[in-house]
mmCIF file of C-alpha atoms and ligand atoms in Angstrom:
data_model
loop_
_atom_site.group_PDB
_atom_site.id
_atom_site.type_symbol
_atom_site.label_atom_id
_atom_site.label_comp_id
_atom_site.label_asym_id
_atom_site.label_seq_id
_atom_site.Cartn_x
_atom_site.Cartn_y
_atom_site.Cartn_z
ATOM 1 C CA UNK A 28 0.000 0.000 0.000
ATOM 2 C CA UNK A 29 1.767 3.161 -1.080
ATOM 3 C CA UNK A 30 -0.903 5.455 0.395
ATOM 4 C CA UNK A 31 -0.833 5.588 4.210
ATOM 5 C CA UNK A 32 -3.939 4.874 6.193
ATOM 6 C CA UNK A 33 -5.858 7.975 7.125
ATOM 7 C CA UNK A 34 -5.013 9.032 10.653
ATOM 8 C CA UNK A 35 -8.392 10.363 11.789
ATOM 9 C CA UNK A 36 -10.393 7.845 13.787
ATOM 10 C CA UNK A 37 -14.162 7.947 14.076
ATOM 11 C CA UNK A 38 -16.463 5.521 15.823
ATOM 12 C CA UNK A 39 -19.331 4.171 13.756
ATOM 13 C CA UNK A 40 -21.766 1.871 15.524
ATOM 14 C CA UNK A 41 -19.718 -0.441 17.727
ATOM 15 C CA UNK A 42 -16.832 -0.544 15.302
ATOM 16 C CA UNK A 43 -13.883 1.826 15.317
ATOM 17 C CA UNK A 44 -13.315 2.958 11.760
ATOM 18 C CA UNK A 45 -10.626 5.219 10.408
ATOM 19 C CA UNK A 46 -12.595 6.685 7.515
ATOM 20 C CA UNK A 47 -16.241 7.494 6.993
ATOM 21 C CA UNK A 48 -18.155 4.789 5.194
ATOM 22 C CA UNK A 49 -19.964 5.664 1.975
ATOM 23 C CA UNK A 50 -23.571 6.744 2.522
ATOM 24 C CA UNK A 51 -26.013 3.885 2.795
ATOM 25 C CA UNK A 52 -23.644 1.352 4.340
ATOM 26 C CA UNK A 53 -24.474 0.228 7.863
ATOM 27 C CA UNK A 54 -21.228 0.132 9.872
ATOM 28 C CA UNK A 55 -22.717 -2.395 12.304
ATOM 29 C CA UNK A 56 -23.435 -4.929 9.537
ATOM 30 C CA UNK A 57 -20.216 -5.010 7.574
ATOM 31 C CA UNK A 58 -18.816 -8.449 6.755
ATOM 32 C CA UNK A 59 -16.025 -9.475 9.123
ATOM 33 C CA UNK A 60 -14.242 -11.284 6.304
ATOM 34 C CA UNK A 61 -14.349 -10.578 2.558
ATOM 35 C CA UNK A 62 -12.927 -12.986 -0.031
ATOM 36 C CA UNK A 63 -12.215 -11.979 -3.631
ATOM 37 C CA UNK A 64 -11.696 -13.886 -6.878
ATOM 38 C CA UNK A 65 -9.782 -11.294 -8.889
ATOM 39 C CA UNK A 66 -10.867 -12.222 -12.411
ATOM 40 C CA UNK A 67 -10.680 -10.336 -15.691
ATOM 41 C CA UNK A 68 -7.097 -9.087 -15.770
ATOM 42 C CA UNK A 69 -6.462 -10.634 -19.183
ATOM 43 C CA UNK A 70 -9.664 -9.227 -20.674
ATOM 44 C CA UNK A 71 -8.898 -5.788 -19.249
ATOM 45 C CA UNK A 72 -5.543 -5.868 -21.040
ATOM 46 C CA UNK A 73 -7.022 -7.280 -24.267
ATOM 47 C CA UNK A 74 -9.576 -4.478 -24.390
ATOM 48 C CA UNK A 75 -6.656 -2.026 -24.400
ATOM 49 C CA UNK A 76 -4.561 -4.055 -26.849
ATOM 50 C CA UNK A 77 -1.979 -4.565 -24.117
ATOM 51 C CA UNK A 78 -0.187 -7.809 -23.210
ATOM 52 C CA UNK A 79 -2.186 -9.883 -20.679
ATOM 53 C CA UNK A 80 0.459 -9.354 -18.008
ATOM 54 C CA UNK A 81 -0.300 -5.622 -17.972
ATOM 55 C CA UNK A 82 -3.707 -6.611 -16.641
ATOM 56 C CA UNK A 83 -2.020 -8.402 -13.733
ATOM 57 C CA UNK A 84 0.138 -5.362 -13.037
ATOM 58 C CA UNK A 85 -2.943 -3.169 -12.912
ATOM 59 C CA UNK A 86 -4.633 -5.871 -10.822
ATOM 60 C CA UNK A 87 -2.085 -5.241 -8.088
ATOM 61 C CA UNK A 88 -3.287 -1.631 -7.883
ATOM 62 C CA UNK A 89 -6.890 -2.828 -7.536
ATOM 63 C CA UNK A 90 -5.833 -5.201 -4.766
ATOM 64 C CA UNK A 91 -4.006 -2.429 -2.905
ATOM 65 C CA UNK A 92 -7.082 -0.179 -3.223
ATOM 66 C CA UNK A 93 -9.346 -2.937 -1.917
ATOM 67 C CA UNK A 94 -7.062 -3.736 1.016
ATOM 68 C CA UNK A 95 -6.833 -0.062 1.929
ATOM 69 C CA UNK A 96 -10.606 0.414 1.785
ATOM 70 C CA UNK A 97 -11.345 -2.745 3.800
ATOM 71 C CA UNK A 98 -8.799 -1.642 6.387
ATOM 72 C CA UNK A 99 -10.159 1.915 6.475
ATOM 73 C CA UNK A 100 -13.714 0.674 6.948
ATOM 74 C CA UNK A 101 -12.885 -1.739 9.758
ATOM 75 C CA UNK A 102 -13.346 -5.029 7.860
ATOM 76 C CA UNK A 103 -11.367 -7.650 9.776
ATOM 77 C CA UNK A 104 -10.018 -9.862 6.998
ATOM 78 C CA UNK A 105 -9.494 -9.836 3.237
ATOM 79 C CA UNK A 106 -8.595 -13.047 1.412
ATOM 80 C CA UNK A 107 -7.561 -12.800 -2.246
ATOM 81 C CA UNK A 108 -7.126 -15.595 -4.809
ATOM 82 C CA UNK A 109 -3.805 -14.652 -6.424
ATOM 83 C CA UNK A 110 -2.649 -17.931 -7.997
ATOM 84 C CA UNK A 111 -4.444 -21.261 -8.109
ATOM 85 C CA UNK A 112 -2.972 -24.769 -8.320
ATOM 86 C CA UNK A 113 -4.446 -24.798 -11.856
ATOM 87 C CA UNK A 114 -2.743 -21.538 -12.920
ATOM 88 C CA UNK A 115 0.561 -23.382 -13.561
ATOM 89 C CA UNK A 116 -1.003 -24.494 -16.857
ATOM 90 C CA UNK A 117 -0.874 -20.916 -18.191
ATOM 91 C CA UNK A 118 1.873 -19.997 -20.673
ATOM 92 C CA UNK A 119 5.309 -20.171 -18.973
ATOM 93 C CA UNK A 120 5.962 -16.466 -19.594
ATOM 94 C CA UNK A 121 2.773 -15.464 -17.795
ATOM 95 C CA UNK A 122 3.538 -17.734 -14.822
ATOM 96 C CA UNK A 123 7.092 -16.326 -14.575
ATOM 97 C CA UNK A 124 5.731 -12.781 -14.798
ATOM 98 C CA UNK A 125 3.265 -13.462 -11.979
ATOM 99 C CA UNK A 126 5.920 -14.997 -9.713
ATOM 100 C CA UNK A 127 8.255 -12.047 -10.340
ATOM 101 C CA UNK A 128 5.341 -9.648 -9.749
ATOM 102 C CA UNK A 129 4.521 -11.256 -6.379
ATOM 103 C CA UNK A 130 8.185 -10.915 -5.348
ATOM 104 C CA UNK A 131 8.462 -7.309 -6.501
ATOM 105 C CA UNK A 132 5.222 -6.186 -4.882
ATOM 106 C CA UNK A 133 5.937 -7.965 -1.622
ATOM 107 C CA UNK A 134 9.433 -6.492 -1.354
ATOM 108 C CA UNK A 135 8.147 -3.025 -2.249
ATOM 109 C CA UNK A 136 5.088 -2.993 0.032
ATOM 110 C CA UNK A 137 6.344 -4.816 3.125
ATOM 111 C CA UNK A 138 7.372 -1.693 5.012
ATOM 112 C CA UNK A 139 3.986 -0.045 4.417
ATOM 113 C CA UNK A 140 2.153 -3.226 5.440
ATOM 114 C CA UNK A 141 4.167 -3.304 8.667
ATOM 115 C CA UNK A 142 3.531 0.358 9.436
ATOM 116 C CA UNK A 143 -0.164 0.043 8.719
ATOM 117 C CA UNK A 144 -0.546 -2.954 11.052
ATOM 118 C CA UNK A 145 -1.600 -5.362 8.276
ATOM 119 C CA UNK A 146 -1.064 -9.028 9.159
ATOM 120 C CA UNK A 147 -0.205 -10.821 5.938
ATOM 121 C CA UNK A 148 -0.294 -14.584 5.395
ATOM 122 C CA UNK A 149 0.118 -16.642 2.239
ATOM 123 C CA UNK A 150 -2.145 -19.670 2.004
ATOM 124 C CA UNK A 151 -1.394 -22.639 -0.243
ATOM 125 C CA UNK A 152 1.359 -25.087 -1.105
ATOM 126 C CA UNK A 153 4.196 -22.614 -0.764
ATOM 127 C CA UNK A 154 7.057 -25.145 -1.226
ATOM 128 C CA UNK A 155 6.378 -25.171 -4.981
ATOM 129 C CA UNK A 156 6.978 -21.436 -5.300
ATOM 130 C CA UNK A 157 10.364 -20.012 -6.364
ATOM 131 C CA UNK A 158 12.918 -20.006 -3.527
ATOM 132 C CA UNK A 159 13.265 -16.210 -3.461
ATOM 133 C CA UNK A 160 9.502 -15.753 -3.178
ATOM 134 C CA UNK A 161 9.323 -18.328 -0.376
ATOM 135 C CA UNK A 162 11.931 -16.376 1.588
ATOM 136 C CA UNK A 163 10.086 -13.087 1.101
ATOM 137 C CA UNK A 164 6.854 -14.745 2.195
ATOM 138 C CA UNK A 165 8.468 -16.192 5.330
ATOM 139 C CA UNK A 166 9.961 -12.805 6.165
ATOM 140 C CA UNK A 167 6.717 -10.877 5.557
ATOM 141 C CA UNK A 168 4.686 -13.401 7.555
ATOM 142 C CA UNK A 169 7.067 -13.245 10.530
ATOM 143 C CA UNK A 170 7.421 -9.469 10.460
ATOM 144 C CA UNK A 171 3.675 -8.831 10.411
ATOM 145 C CA UNK A 172 2.519 -11.745 12.600
ATOM 146 C CA UNK A 173 1.921 -9.582 15.681
ATOM 147 C CA UNK A 174 0.197 -6.763 13.781
ATOM 148 C CA UNK A 175 -3.214 -5.845 15.086
ATOM 149 C CA UNK A 176 -4.885 -4.556 11.905
ATOM 150 C CA UNK A 177 -6.620 -6.262 9.015
ATOM 151 C CA UNK A 178 -5.751 -9.887 8.231
ATOM 152 C CA UNK A 179 -4.655 -10.036 4.597
ATOM 153 C CA UNK A 180 -4.548 -13.569 3.209
ATOM 154 C CA UNK A 181 -3.052 -14.128 -0.226
ATOM 155 C CA UNK A 182 -3.971 -17.525 -1.672
ATOM 156 C CA UNK A 183 -0.948 -18.544 -3.729
ATOM 157 C CA UNK A 184 -0.604 -21.983 -5.322
ATOM 158 C CA UNK A 185 -3.894 -22.600 -3.567
ATOM 159 C CA UNK A 186 -6.542 -25.189 -4.459
ATOM 160 C CA UNK A 187 -9.614 -25.882 -2.354
ATOM 161 C CA UNK A 188 -9.664 -29.637 -3.052
ATOM 162 C CA UNK A 189 -5.953 -29.928 -2.374
ATOM 163 C CA UNK A 190 -6.446 -28.091 0.932
ATOM 164 C CA UNK A 191 -9.193 -30.559 1.933
ATOM 165 C CA UNK A 192 -7.010 -33.561 1.023
ATOM 166 C CA UNK A 193 -4.112 -32.061 2.989
ATOM 167 C CA UNK A 194 -6.365 -31.587 6.045
ATOM 168 C CA UNK A 195 -7.480 -35.233 5.811
ATOM 169 C CA UNK A 196 -3.830 -36.329 5.614
ATOM 170 C CA UNK A 197 -2.855 -34.203 8.619
ATOM 171 C CA UNK A 198 -5.714 -35.633 10.670
ATOM 172 C CA UNK A 199 -4.820 -39.187 9.600
ATOM 173 C CA UNK A 200 -1.210 -38.599 10.677
ATOM 174 C CA UNK A 201 -2.401 -37.384 14.092
ATOM 175 C CA UNK A 202 -4.533 -40.539 14.435
ATOM 176 C CA UNK A 203 -1.602 -42.749 13.340
ATOM 177 C CA UNK A 204 0.633 -41.121 15.969
ATOM 178 C CA UNK A 205 -2.007 -41.845 18.613
ATOM 179 C CA UNK A 206 -2.609 -38.122 19.233
ATOM 180 C CA UNK A 207 -6.204 -38.067 17.984
ATOM 181 C CA UNK A 208 -9.191 -40.358 18.398
ATOM 182 C CA UNK A 209 -11.114 -40.616 15.077
ATOM 183 C CA UNK A 210 -14.310 -40.061 17.067
ATOM 184 C CA UNK A 211 -13.003 -36.578 17.926
ATOM 185 C CA UNK A 212 -12.767 -35.486 14.282
ATOM 186 C CA UNK A 213 -15.493 -32.892 14.015
ATOM 187 C CA UNK A 214 -15.928 -29.725 11.948
ATOM 188 C CA UNK A 215 -13.760 -27.693 14.313
ATOM 189 C CA UNK A 216 -10.941 -30.267 14.154
ATOM 190 C CA UNK A 217 -11.175 -30.303 10.372
ATOM 191 C CA UNK A 218 -11.154 -26.511 10.084
ATOM 192 C CA UNK A 219 -8.118 -26.344 12.381
ATOM 193 C CA UNK A 220 -6.143 -28.292 9.773
ATOM 194 C CA UNK A 221 -6.973 -26.000 6.860
ATOM 195 C CA UNK A 222 -4.644 -23.228 5.676
ATOM 196 C CA UNK A 223 -7.185 -20.733 7.054
ATOM 197 C CA UNK A 224 -6.953 -22.112 10.590
ATOM 198 C CA UNK A 225 -7.748 -19.390 13.117
ATOM 199 C CA UNK A 226 -9.581 -17.176 10.598
ATOM 200 C CA UNK A 227 -13.363 -16.830 10.626
ATOM 201 C CA UNK A 228 -15.095 -17.997 7.429
ATOM 202 C CA UNK A 229 -15.715 -15.346 4.746
ATOM 203 C CA UNK A 230 -19.118 -13.683 4.993
ATOM 204 C CA UNK A 231 -18.935 -12.315 1.462
ATOM 205 C CA UNK A 232 -17.294 -13.620 -1.709
ATOM 206 C CA UNK A 233 -16.821 -11.123 -4.524
ATOM 207 C CA UNK A 234 -16.035 -12.403 -8.014
ATOM 208 C CA UNK A 235 -15.257 -9.938 -10.763
ATOM 209 C CA UNK A 236 -15.692 -10.165 -14.550
ATOM 210 C CA UNK A 237 -19.092 -11.835 -14.475
ATOM 211 C CA UNK A 238 -18.023 -15.487 -14.248
ATOM 212 C CA UNK A 239 -20.378 -17.488 -12.029
ATOM 213 C CA UNK A 240 -18.012 -20.078 -10.585
ATOM 214 C CA UNK A 241 -16.187 -20.832 -7.336
ATOM 215 C CA UNK A 242 -13.118 -22.148 -9.231
ATOM 216 C CA UNK A 243 -11.792 -24.373 -6.434
ATOM 217 C CA UNK A 244 -11.565 -21.436 -3.996
ATOM 218 C CA UNK A 245 -12.147 -21.911 -0.243
ATOM 219 C CA UNK A 246 -14.531 -24.841 -0.802
ATOM 220 C CA UNK A 247 -15.009 -25.499 2.921
ATOM 221 C CA UNK A 248 -14.899 -21.913 4.130
ATOM 222 C CA UNK A 249 -17.455 -20.487 1.678
ATOM 223 C CA UNK A 250 -20.243 -22.833 2.855
ATOM 224 C CA UNK A 251 -22.443 -19.938 4.035
ATOM 225 C CA UNK A 252 -20.851 -16.962 2.284
ATOM 226 C CA UNK A 253 -23.007 -14.530 0.352
ATOM 227 C CA UNK A 254 -21.908 -14.337 -3.285
ATOM 228 C CA UNK A 255 -21.584 -11.062 -5.158
ATOM 229 C CA UNK A 256 -20.743 -11.351 -8.836
ATOM 230 C CA UNK A 257 -19.975 -8.181 -10.736
ATOM 231 C CA UNK A 258 -19.213 -7.560 -14.410
ATOM 232 C CA UNK A 259 -16.463 -5.115 -13.407
ATOM 233 C CA UNK A 260 -13.058 -6.436 -14.507
ATOM 234 C CA UNK A 261 -10.652 -6.775 -11.581
ATOM 235 C CA UNK A 262 -8.248 -3.959 -12.582
ATOM 236 C CA UNK A 263 -11.257 -1.580 -12.598
ATOM 237 C CA UNK A 264 -12.471 -2.698 -9.150
ATOM 238 C CA UNK A 265 -12.666 0.428 -7.013
ATOM 239 C CA UNK A 266 -14.488 2.099 -4.131
ATOM 240 C CA UNK A 267 -17.752 2.279 -6.095
ATOM 241 C CA UNK A 268 -17.598 -1.446 -6.924
ATOM 242 C CA UNK A 269 -16.695 -2.431 -3.356
ATOM 243 C CA UNK A 270 -19.487 -0.264 -1.976
ATOM 244 C CA UNK A 271 -21.959 -1.945 -4.370
ATOM 245 C CA UNK A 272 -20.796 -5.371 -3.149
ATOM 246 C CA UNK A 273 -21.202 -4.366 0.494
ATOM 247 C CA UNK A 274 -24.657 -2.855 -0.132
ATOM 248 C CA UNK A 275 -25.685 -6.060 -1.895
ATOM 249 C CA UNK A 276 -24.394 -8.043 1.101
ATOM 250 C CA UNK A 277 -26.311 -5.859 3.555
ATOM 251 C CA UNK A 278 -29.523 -6.442 1.613
ATOM 252 C CA UNK A 279 -29.286 -10.219 2.019
ATOM 253 C CA UNK A 280 -31.174 -12.208 4.644
ATOM 254 C CA UNK A 281 -28.586 -14.604 6.084
ATOM 255 C CA UNK A 282 -30.369 -17.678 7.381
ATOM 256 C CA UNK A 283 -27.591 -20.267 7.700
ATOM 257 C CA UNK A 284 -30.087 -23.006 6.875
ATOM 258 C CA UNK A 285 -32.695 -21.715 9.333
ATOM 259 C CA UNK A 286 -35.777 -19.616 8.630
ATOM 260 C CA UNK A 287 -36.144 -15.869 8.288
ATOM 261 C CA UNK A 288 -36.269 -14.325 11.775
ATOM 262 C CA UNK A 289 -39.809 -13.356 12.736
ATOM 263 C CA UNK A 290 -41.391 -16.029 10.510
ATOM 264 C CA UNK A 291 -42.862 -19.158 12.085
HETATM 265 C C1 FPP B 22 -7.229 -13.757 -13.061
HETATM 266 O O1 FPP B 22 -7.434 -12.987 -14.233
HETATM 267 C C2 FPP B 22 -6.089 -13.210 -12.291
HETATM 268 C C3 FPP B 22 -4.995 -13.921 -11.902
HETATM 269 C C4 FPP B 22 -4.816 -15.360 -12.181
HETATM 270 C C5 FPP B 22 -3.866 -13.273 -11.187
HETATM 271 C C6 FPP B 22 -4.289 -12.361 -10.086
HETATM 272 C C7 FPP B 22 -3.093 -11.729 -9.491
HETATM 273 C C8 FPP B 22 -2.999 -10.421 -9.177
HETATM 274 C C9 FPP B 22 -4.095 -9.458 -9.337
HETATM 275 C C10 FPP B 22 -1.726 -9.921 -8.596
HETATM 276 C C11 FPP B 22 -1.779 -10.023 -7.075
HETATM 277 C C12 FPP B 22 -0.495 -9.563 -6.513
HETATM 278 C C13 FPP B 22 -0.044 -9.831 -5.275
HETATM 279 C C14 FPP B 22 1.269 -9.332 -4.843
HETATM 280 C C15 FPP B 22 -0.804 -10.633 -4.316
HETATM 281 P P1 FPP B 22 -7.294 -13.684 -15.651
HETATM 282 O O2 FPP B 22 -5.881 -13.568 -16.110
HETATM 283 O O3 FPP B 22 -7.806 -15.076 -15.569
HETATM 284 O O4 FPP B 22 -8.226 -12.789 -16.531
HETATM 285 P P2 FPP B 22 -9.058 -13.267 -17.812
HETATM 286 O O5 FPP B 22 -10.087 -14.241 -17.310
HETATM 287 O O6 FPP B 22 -9.662 -11.993 -18.305
HETATM 288 O O7 FPP B 22 -8.096 -13.877 -18.763
#
């Protein structure tokens, strides 16, 4: 984040918030955790007759804007799908560009993330990433681990099915070592073995560029998330688009499998 967080603090509802929310948003009913599938970078670039990778570069700016806004408005966690286990099948040049981009952005933004109290974590099979990126990730994770601000989770070499298989393996290993009784494997035990362990489930999933798919993202964690799909391409995602997503979220009746309150 190159722009610093605003320093004025106001209290809206029960939630301390650094910046005034756009009109119409209820500060007491913001999602605690927002997840985003940042789609449409390639199309954004194509529309401008630019190489696809320029869309990814611009996508970084949209991600920084979104993180800043979520932080400003007191949203507790933002989880972004940056690179899936399936994205390795893209042309080699695009994959190399993305890996180099992650390294460059992380190195460039780490100081600002630290100062602004962002706690960053990378979720996924990180051992398959380039060595230099792994080191930057380890450093950024350690240096921001005690930060008290927004939780920023970057899903990198992440696949929902792979995460579920990994959790099953971890639980099986604990059983094999005699540390866990199979009868004690419940939803909480399962969730504790996911990459997202310790994070509340997303309340809202935003997907850009109009595609109506989950694409192997947070398969367990999105069980009760509200979905907001927008035609906006990710590099164009801005305050207006985020506000629209949050207004849409606040207009939903969340029932978690129950019935609407007040109805019998
Ligand atoms: C999907 O658009 C986007 C990606 C696979 C990459 C997203 C990555 C970023 C925005 C960079 C994030 C940076 C950091 C440091 C976390 P697409 O290429 O599939 O678009 P298309 O569907 O229009 O082709």
